[in-house]
PDB file of C-alpha atoms (C1' of nucleotides) in Angstrom:
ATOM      1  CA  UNK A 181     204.801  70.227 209.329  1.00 55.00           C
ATOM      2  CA  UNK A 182     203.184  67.294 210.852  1.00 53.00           C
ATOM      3  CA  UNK A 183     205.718  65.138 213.092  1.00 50.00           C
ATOM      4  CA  UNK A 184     204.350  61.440 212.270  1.00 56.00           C
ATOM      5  CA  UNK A 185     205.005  58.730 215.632  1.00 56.00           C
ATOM      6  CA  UNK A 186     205.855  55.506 213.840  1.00 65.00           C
ATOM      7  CA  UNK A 187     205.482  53.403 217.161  1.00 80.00           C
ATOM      8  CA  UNK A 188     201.585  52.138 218.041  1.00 88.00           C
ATOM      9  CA  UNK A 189     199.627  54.251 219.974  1.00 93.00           C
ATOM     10  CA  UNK A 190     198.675  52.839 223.262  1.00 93.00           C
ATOM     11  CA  UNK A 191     195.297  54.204 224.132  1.00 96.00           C
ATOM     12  CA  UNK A 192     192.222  54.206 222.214  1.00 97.00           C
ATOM     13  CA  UNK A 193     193.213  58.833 222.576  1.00 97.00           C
ATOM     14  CA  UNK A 194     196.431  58.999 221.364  1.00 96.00           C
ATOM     15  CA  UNK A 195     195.176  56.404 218.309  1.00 97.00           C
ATOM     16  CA  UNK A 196     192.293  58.712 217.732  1.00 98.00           C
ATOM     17  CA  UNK A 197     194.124  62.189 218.175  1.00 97.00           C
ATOM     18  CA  UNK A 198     196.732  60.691 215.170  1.00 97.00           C
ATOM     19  CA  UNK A 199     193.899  60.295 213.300  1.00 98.00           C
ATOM     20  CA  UNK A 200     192.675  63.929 214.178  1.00 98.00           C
ATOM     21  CA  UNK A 201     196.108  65.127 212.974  1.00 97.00           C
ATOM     22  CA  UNK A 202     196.183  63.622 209.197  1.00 98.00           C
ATOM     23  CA  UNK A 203     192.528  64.395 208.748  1.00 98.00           C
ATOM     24  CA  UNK A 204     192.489  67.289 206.075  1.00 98.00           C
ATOM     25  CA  UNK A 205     195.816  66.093 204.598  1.00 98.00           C
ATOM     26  CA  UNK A 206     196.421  65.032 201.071  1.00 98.00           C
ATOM     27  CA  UNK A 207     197.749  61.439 199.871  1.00 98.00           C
ATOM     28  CA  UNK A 208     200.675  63.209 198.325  1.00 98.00           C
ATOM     29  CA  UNK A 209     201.724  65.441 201.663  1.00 98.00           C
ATOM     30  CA  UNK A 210     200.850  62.236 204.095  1.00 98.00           C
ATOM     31  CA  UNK A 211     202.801  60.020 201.264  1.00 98.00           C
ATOM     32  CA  UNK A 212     205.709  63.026 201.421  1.00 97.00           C
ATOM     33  CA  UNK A 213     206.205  62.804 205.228  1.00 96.00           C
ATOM     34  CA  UNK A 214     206.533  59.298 205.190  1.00 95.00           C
ATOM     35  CA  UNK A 215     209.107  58.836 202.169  1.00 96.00           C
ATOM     36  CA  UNK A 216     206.392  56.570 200.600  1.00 97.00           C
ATOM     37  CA  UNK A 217     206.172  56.683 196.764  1.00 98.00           C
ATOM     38  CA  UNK A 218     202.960  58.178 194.865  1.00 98.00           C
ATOM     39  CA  UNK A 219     201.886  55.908 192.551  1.00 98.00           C
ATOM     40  CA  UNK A 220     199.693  57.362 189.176  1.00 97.00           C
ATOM     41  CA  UNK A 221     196.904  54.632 190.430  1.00 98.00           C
ATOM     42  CA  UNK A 222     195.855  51.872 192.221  1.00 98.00           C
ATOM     43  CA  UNK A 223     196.046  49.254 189.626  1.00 98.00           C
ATOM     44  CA  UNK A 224     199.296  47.760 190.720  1.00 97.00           C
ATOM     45  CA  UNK A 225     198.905  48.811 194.643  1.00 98.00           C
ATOM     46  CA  UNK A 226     195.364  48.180 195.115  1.00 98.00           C
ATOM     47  CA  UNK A 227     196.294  48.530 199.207  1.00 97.00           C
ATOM     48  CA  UNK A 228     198.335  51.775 198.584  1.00 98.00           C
ATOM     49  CA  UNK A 229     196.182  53.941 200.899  1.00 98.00           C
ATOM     50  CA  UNK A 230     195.133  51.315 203.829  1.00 97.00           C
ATOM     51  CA  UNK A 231     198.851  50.904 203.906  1.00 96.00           C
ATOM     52  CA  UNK A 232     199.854  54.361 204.053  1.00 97.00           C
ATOM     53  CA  UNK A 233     197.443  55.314 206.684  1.00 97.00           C
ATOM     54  CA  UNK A 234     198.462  52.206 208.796  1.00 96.00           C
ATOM     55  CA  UNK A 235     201.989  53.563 208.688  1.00 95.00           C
ATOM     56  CA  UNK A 236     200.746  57.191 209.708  1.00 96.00           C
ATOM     57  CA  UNK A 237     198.484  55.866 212.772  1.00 96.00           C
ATOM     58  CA  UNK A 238     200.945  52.979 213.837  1.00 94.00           C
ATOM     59  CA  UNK A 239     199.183  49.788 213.078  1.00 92.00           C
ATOM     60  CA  UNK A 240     201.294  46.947 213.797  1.00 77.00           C
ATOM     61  CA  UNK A 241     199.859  43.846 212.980  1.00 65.00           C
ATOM     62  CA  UNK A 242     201.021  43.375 210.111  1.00 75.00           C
ATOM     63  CA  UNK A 243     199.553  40.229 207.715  1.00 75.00           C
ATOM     64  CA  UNK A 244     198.765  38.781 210.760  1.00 84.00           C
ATOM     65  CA  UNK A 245     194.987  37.606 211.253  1.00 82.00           C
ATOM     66  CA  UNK A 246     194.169  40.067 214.054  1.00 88.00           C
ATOM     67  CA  UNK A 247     192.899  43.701 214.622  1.00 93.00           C
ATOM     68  CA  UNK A 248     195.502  46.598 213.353  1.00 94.00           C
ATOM     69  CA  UNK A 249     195.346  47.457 217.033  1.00 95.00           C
ATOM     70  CA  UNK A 250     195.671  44.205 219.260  1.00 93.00           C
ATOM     71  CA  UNK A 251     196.212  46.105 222.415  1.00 92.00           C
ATOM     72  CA  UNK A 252     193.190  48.584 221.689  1.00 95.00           C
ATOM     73  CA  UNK A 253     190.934  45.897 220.230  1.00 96.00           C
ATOM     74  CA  UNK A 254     190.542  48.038 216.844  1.00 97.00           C
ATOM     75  CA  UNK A 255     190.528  47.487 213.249  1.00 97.00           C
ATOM     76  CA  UNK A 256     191.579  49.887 210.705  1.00 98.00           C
ATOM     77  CA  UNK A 257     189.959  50.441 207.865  1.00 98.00           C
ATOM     78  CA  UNK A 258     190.062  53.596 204.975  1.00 98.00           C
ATOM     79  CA  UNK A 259     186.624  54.196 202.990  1.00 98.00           C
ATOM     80  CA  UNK A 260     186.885  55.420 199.776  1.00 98.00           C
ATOM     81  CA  UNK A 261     183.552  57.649 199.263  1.00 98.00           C
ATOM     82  CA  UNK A 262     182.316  59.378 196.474  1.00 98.00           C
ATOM     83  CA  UNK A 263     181.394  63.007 195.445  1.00 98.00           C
ATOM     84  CA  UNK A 264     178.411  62.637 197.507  1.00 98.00           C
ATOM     85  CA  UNK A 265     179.758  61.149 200.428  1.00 98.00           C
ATOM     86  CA  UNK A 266     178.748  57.212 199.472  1.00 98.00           C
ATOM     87  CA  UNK A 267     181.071  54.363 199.409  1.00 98.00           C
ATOM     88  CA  UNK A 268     182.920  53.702 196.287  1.00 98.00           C
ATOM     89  CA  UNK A 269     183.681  50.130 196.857  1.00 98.00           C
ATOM     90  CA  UNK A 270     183.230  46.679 199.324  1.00 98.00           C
ATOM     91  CA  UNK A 271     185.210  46.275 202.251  1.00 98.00           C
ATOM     92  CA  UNK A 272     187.223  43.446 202.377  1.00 98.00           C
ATOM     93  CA  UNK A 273     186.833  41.598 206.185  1.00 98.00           C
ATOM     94  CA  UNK A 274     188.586  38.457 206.270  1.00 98.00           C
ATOM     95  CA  UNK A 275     188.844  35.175 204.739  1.00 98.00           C
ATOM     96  CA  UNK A 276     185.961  32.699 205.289  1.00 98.00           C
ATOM     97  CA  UNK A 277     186.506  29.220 206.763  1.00 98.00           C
ATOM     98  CA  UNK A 278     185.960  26.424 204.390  1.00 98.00           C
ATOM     99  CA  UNK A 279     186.744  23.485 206.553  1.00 98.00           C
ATOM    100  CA  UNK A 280     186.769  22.507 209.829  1.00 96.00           C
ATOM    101  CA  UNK A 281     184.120  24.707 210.561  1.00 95.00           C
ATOM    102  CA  UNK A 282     181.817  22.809 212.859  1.00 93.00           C
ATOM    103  CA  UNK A 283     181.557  24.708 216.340  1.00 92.00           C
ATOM    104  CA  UNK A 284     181.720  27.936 214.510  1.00 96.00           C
ATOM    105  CA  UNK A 285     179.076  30.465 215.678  1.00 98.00           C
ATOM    106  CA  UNK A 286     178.361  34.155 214.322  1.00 98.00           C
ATOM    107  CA  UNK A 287     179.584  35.191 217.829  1.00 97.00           C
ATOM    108  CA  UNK A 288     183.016  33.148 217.818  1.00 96.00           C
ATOM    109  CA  UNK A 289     183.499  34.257 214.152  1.00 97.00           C
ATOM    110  CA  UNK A 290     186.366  35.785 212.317  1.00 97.00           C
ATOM    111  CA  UNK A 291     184.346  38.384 211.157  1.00 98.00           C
ATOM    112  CA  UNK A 292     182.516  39.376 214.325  1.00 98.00           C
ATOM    113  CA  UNK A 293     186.037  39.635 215.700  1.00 96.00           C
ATOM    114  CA  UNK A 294     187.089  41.864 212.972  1.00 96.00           C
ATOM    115  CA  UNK A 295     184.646  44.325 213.350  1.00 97.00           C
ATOM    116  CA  UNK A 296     183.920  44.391 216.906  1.00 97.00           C
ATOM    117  CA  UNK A 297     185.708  47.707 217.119  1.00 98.00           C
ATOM    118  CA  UNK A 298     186.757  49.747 213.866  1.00 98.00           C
ATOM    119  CA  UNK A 299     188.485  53.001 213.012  1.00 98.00           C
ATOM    120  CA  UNK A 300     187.226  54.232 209.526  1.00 98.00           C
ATOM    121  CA  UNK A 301     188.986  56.697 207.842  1.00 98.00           C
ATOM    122  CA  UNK A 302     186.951  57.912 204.890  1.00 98.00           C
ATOM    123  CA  UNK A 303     189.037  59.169 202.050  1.00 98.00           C
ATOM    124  CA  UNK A 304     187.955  60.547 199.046  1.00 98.00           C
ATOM    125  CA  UNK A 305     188.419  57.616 196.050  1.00 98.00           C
ATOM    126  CA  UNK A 306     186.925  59.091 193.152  1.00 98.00           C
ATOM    127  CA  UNK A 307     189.315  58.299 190.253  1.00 98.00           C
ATOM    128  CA  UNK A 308     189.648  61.409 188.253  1.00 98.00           C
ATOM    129  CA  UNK A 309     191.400  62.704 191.386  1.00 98.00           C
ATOM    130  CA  UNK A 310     194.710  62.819 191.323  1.00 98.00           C
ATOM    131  CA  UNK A 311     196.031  59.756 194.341  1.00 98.00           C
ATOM    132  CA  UNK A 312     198.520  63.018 195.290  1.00 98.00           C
ATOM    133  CA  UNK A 313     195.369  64.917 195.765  1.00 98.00           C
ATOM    134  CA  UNK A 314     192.637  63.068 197.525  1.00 98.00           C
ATOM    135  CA  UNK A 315     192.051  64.068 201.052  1.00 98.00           C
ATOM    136  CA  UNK A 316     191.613  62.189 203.914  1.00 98.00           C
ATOM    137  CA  UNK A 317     188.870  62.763 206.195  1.00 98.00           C
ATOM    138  CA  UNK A 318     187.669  62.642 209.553  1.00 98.00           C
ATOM    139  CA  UNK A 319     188.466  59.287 211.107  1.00 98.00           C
ATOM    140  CA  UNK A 320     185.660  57.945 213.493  1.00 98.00           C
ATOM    141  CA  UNK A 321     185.437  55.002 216.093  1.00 98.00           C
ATOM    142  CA  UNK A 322     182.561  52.613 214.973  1.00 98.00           C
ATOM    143  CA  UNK A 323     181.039  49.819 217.223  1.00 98.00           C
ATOM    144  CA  UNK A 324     177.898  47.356 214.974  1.00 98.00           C
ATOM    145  CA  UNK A 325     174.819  48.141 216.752  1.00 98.00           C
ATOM    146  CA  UNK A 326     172.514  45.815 217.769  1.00 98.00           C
ATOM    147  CA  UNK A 327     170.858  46.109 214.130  1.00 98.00           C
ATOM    148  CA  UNK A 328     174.220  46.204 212.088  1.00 98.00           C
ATOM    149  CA  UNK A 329     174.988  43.230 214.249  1.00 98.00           C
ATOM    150  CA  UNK A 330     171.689  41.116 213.284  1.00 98.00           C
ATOM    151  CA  UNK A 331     172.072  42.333 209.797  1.00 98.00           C
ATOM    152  CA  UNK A 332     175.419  40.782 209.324  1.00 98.00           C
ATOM    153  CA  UNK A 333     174.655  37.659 211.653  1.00 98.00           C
ATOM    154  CA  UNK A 334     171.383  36.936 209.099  1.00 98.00           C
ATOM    155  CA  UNK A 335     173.837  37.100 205.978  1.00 98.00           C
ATOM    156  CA  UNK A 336     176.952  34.784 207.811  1.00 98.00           C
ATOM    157  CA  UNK A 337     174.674  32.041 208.598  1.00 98.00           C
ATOM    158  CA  UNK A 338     173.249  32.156 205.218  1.00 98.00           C
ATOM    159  CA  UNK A 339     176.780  31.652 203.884  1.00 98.00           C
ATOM    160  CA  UNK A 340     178.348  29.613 206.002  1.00 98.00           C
ATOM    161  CA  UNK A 341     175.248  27.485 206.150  1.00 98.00           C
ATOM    162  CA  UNK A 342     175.637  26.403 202.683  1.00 98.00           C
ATOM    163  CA  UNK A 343     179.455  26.641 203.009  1.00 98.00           C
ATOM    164  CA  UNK A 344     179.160  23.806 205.466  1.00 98.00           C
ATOM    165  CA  UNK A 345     176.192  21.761 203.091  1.00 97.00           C
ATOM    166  CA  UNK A 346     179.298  21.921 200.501  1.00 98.00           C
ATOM    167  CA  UNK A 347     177.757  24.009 198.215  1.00 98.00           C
ATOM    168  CA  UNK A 348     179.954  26.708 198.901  1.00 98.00           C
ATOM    169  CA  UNK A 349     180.439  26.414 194.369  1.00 97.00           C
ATOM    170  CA  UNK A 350     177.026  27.907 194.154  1.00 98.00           C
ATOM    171  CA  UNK A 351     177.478  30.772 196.215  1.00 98.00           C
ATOM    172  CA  UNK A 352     177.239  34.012 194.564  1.00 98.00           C
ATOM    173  CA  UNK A 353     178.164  37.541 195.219  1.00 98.00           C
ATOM    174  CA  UNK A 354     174.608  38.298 194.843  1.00 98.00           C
ATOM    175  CA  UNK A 355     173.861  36.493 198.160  1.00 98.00           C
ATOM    176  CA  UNK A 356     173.916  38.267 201.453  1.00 98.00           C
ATOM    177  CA  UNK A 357     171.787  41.477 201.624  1.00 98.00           C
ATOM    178  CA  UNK A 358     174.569  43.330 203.553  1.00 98.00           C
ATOM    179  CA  UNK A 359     177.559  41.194 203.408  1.00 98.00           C
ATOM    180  CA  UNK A 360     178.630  38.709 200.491  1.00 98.00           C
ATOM    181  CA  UNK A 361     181.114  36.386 199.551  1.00 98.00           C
ATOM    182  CA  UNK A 362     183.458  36.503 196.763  1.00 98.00           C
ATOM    183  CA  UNK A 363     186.754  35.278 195.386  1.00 98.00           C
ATOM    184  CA  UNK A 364     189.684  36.354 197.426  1.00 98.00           C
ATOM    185  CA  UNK A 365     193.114  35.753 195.589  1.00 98.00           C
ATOM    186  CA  UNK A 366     196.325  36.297 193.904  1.00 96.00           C
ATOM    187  CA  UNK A 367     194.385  35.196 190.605  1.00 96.00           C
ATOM    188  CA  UNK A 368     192.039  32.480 189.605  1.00 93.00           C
ATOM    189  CA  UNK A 369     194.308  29.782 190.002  1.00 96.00           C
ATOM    190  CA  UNK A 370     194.700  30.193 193.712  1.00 97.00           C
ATOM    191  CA  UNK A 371     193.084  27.257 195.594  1.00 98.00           C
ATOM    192  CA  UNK A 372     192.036  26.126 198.787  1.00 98.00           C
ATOM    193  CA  UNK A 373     190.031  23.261 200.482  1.00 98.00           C
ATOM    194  CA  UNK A 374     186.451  23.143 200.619  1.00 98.00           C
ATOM    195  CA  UNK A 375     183.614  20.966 201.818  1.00 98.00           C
ATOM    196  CA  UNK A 376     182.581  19.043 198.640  1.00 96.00           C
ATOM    197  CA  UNK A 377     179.092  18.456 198.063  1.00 91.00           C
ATOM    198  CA  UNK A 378     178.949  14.899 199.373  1.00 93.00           C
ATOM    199  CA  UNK A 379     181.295  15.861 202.282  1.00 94.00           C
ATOM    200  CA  UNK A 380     184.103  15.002 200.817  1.00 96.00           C
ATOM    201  CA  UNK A 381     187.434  18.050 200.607  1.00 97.00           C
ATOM    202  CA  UNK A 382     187.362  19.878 196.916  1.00 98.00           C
ATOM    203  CA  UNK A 383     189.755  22.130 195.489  1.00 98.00           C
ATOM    204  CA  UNK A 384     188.207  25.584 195.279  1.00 98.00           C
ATOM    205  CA  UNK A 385     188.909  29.314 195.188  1.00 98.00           C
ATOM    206  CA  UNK A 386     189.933  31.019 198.601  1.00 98.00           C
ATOM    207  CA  UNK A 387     186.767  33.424 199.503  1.00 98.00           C
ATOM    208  CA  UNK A 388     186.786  36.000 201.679  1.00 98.00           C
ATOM    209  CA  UNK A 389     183.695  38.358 203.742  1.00 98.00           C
ATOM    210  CA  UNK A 390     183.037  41.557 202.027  1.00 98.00           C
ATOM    211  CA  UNK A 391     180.588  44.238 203.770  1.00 98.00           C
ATOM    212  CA  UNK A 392     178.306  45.558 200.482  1.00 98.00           C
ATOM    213  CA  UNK A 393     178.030  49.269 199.997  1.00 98.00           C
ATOM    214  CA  UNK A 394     174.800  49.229 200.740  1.00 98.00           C
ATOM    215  CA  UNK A 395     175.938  48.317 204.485  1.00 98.00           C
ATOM    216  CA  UNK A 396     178.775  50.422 205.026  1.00 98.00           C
ATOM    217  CA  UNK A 397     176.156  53.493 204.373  1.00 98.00           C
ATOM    218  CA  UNK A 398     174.162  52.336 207.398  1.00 98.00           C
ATOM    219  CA  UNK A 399     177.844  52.522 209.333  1.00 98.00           C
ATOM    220  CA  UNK A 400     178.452  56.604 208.011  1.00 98.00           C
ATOM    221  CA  UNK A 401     174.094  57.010 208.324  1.00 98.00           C
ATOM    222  CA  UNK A 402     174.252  55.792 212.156  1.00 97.00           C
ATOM    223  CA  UNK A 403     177.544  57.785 212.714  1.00 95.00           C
ATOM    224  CA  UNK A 404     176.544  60.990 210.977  1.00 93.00           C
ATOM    225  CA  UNK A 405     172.963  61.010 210.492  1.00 89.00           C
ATOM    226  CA  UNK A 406     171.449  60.698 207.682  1.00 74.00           C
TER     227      UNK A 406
ATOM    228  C1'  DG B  98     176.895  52.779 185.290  1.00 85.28           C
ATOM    229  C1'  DA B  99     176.882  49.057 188.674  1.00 85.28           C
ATOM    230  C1'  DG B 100     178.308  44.990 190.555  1.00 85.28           C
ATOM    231  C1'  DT B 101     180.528  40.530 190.361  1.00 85.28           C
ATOM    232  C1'  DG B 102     184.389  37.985 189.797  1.00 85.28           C
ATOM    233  C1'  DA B 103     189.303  38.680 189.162  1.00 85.28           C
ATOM    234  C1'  DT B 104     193.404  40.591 190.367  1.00 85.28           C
ATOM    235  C1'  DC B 105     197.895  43.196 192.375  1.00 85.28           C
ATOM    236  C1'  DA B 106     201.702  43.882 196.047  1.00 85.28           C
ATOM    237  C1'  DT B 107     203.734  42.145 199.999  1.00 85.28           C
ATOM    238  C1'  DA B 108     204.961  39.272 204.304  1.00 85.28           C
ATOM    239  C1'  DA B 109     205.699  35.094 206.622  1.00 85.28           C
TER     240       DA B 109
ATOM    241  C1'  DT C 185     199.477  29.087 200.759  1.00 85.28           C
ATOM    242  C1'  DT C 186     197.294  32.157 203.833  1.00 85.28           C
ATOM    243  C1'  DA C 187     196.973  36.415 205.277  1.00 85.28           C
ATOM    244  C1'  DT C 188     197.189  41.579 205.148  1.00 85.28           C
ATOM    245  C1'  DG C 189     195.967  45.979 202.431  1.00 85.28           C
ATOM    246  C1'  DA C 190     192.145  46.644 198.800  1.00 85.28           C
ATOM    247  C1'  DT C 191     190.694  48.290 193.643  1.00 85.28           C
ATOM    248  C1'  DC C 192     190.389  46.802 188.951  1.00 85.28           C
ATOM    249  C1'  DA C 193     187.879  45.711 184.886  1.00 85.28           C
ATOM    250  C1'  DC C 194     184.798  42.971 182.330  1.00 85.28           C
ATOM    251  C1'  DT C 195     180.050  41.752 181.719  1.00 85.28           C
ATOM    252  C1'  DC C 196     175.548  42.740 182.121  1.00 85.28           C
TER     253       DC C 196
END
DNA sequence: GAGTGATCATAA
DNA sequence: TTATGATCACTC
């Protein structure tokens, strides 16, 4: 069996050789060497797996608004992919300013920041498999190119453009070729301030920065080849 | 079936 | 309430 380090790794070798070791493992045997409960799905733990892979690797930032990996300057994220090796779902980034944002740039940005540096773990998410059963795959460090970082630049300043006009009501999840914006919540009652249209603060729904599917394919295409 | 908008658990 | 971890589920 698979001893499991609880502490945070502190290179970028050890992080990546923990990943090396889970890779191939199922949810359930991970989930079994940690004492963490399986549960039938995600509807009630939709974080189940991010969390139980940030417990395997060490990540210790907690809810705090930094990497998983302050030390190492890396984010953690899991990718649940299909059959075919395609992402099943968005990946959450972080939540997107609604006030105070003059002097905000794409470079001094939350989500730059995020994303500088991440460690994806793919996993397999299709839902007729059993959570105890899905496997976890290969974990692999990911740096934006130059093109993954123009891609995402072009859809922030779209958004936060019109975030900072005060329209941020008519923004859609339809905007933003790669990344979009979209409710990010408890429930619908959640609110937040907001830039009203005549400049004024509004009551709104917290958003957050969600990379599209369509974008986290270019990350496994430039990685793996496609 | 896909995608948008909504939602769940937890910590501080 | 804001933040982390995300997936659910309804509508098109």
């Amino acid at each position: 069996m698979i001893v499991i380090n609880l502490s945070s790794p502190t290179s970028v070798e050890a992080l990546l050789e923990r990943a090396r070791d889970i890779a191939g493992l199922s949810f359930g045997e991970l989930a079994g060497q940690l004492n963490v409960a399986i549960p039938e799905n995600f509807k009630r733990q939709k974080g189940w797996t991010g969390q139980l892979i940030e417990r395997a690797l060490g990540a210790s930032a907690g809810s705090k608004p930094i990497q998983d990996f302050p030390q190492l300057g890396i984010e953690l994220k899991t990718l649940p992919l299909s059959y075919a090796n395609t992402p099943l779902e968005t990946t959450y980034v972080c939540y997107a300013p609604l006030t105070d944002i003059a002097g905000i740039s794409w470079q001094t940005s939350n989500v730059r920041n995020k994303i500088r540096q991440v460690l994806w773990i793919p996993v397999q998410g299709e839902r007729e498999i059993p959570v105890s059963e899905r496997i976890i795959g290969h974990g692999f460090l990911w740096q934006p190119t130059e093109r993954q970082d123009a891609l995402l630049q072009q859809d922030w300043e779209e958004l936060m453009d019109l975030i900072a006009l005060g329209k941020v009501e008519s923004i859609t999840a339809r905007m933003g070729q790669y990344m979009q914006l979209r409710p990010k919540a408890a429930n619908g009652r959640a609110l937040t301030d907001a830039i009203g249209h005549d400049g004024s603060l509004i009551k709104t729904r917290p958003r957050g920065f969600y990379l599209r599917k369509e974008f986290t394919q270019l990350v496994l295409n430039s990685v793996f080849g496609q």
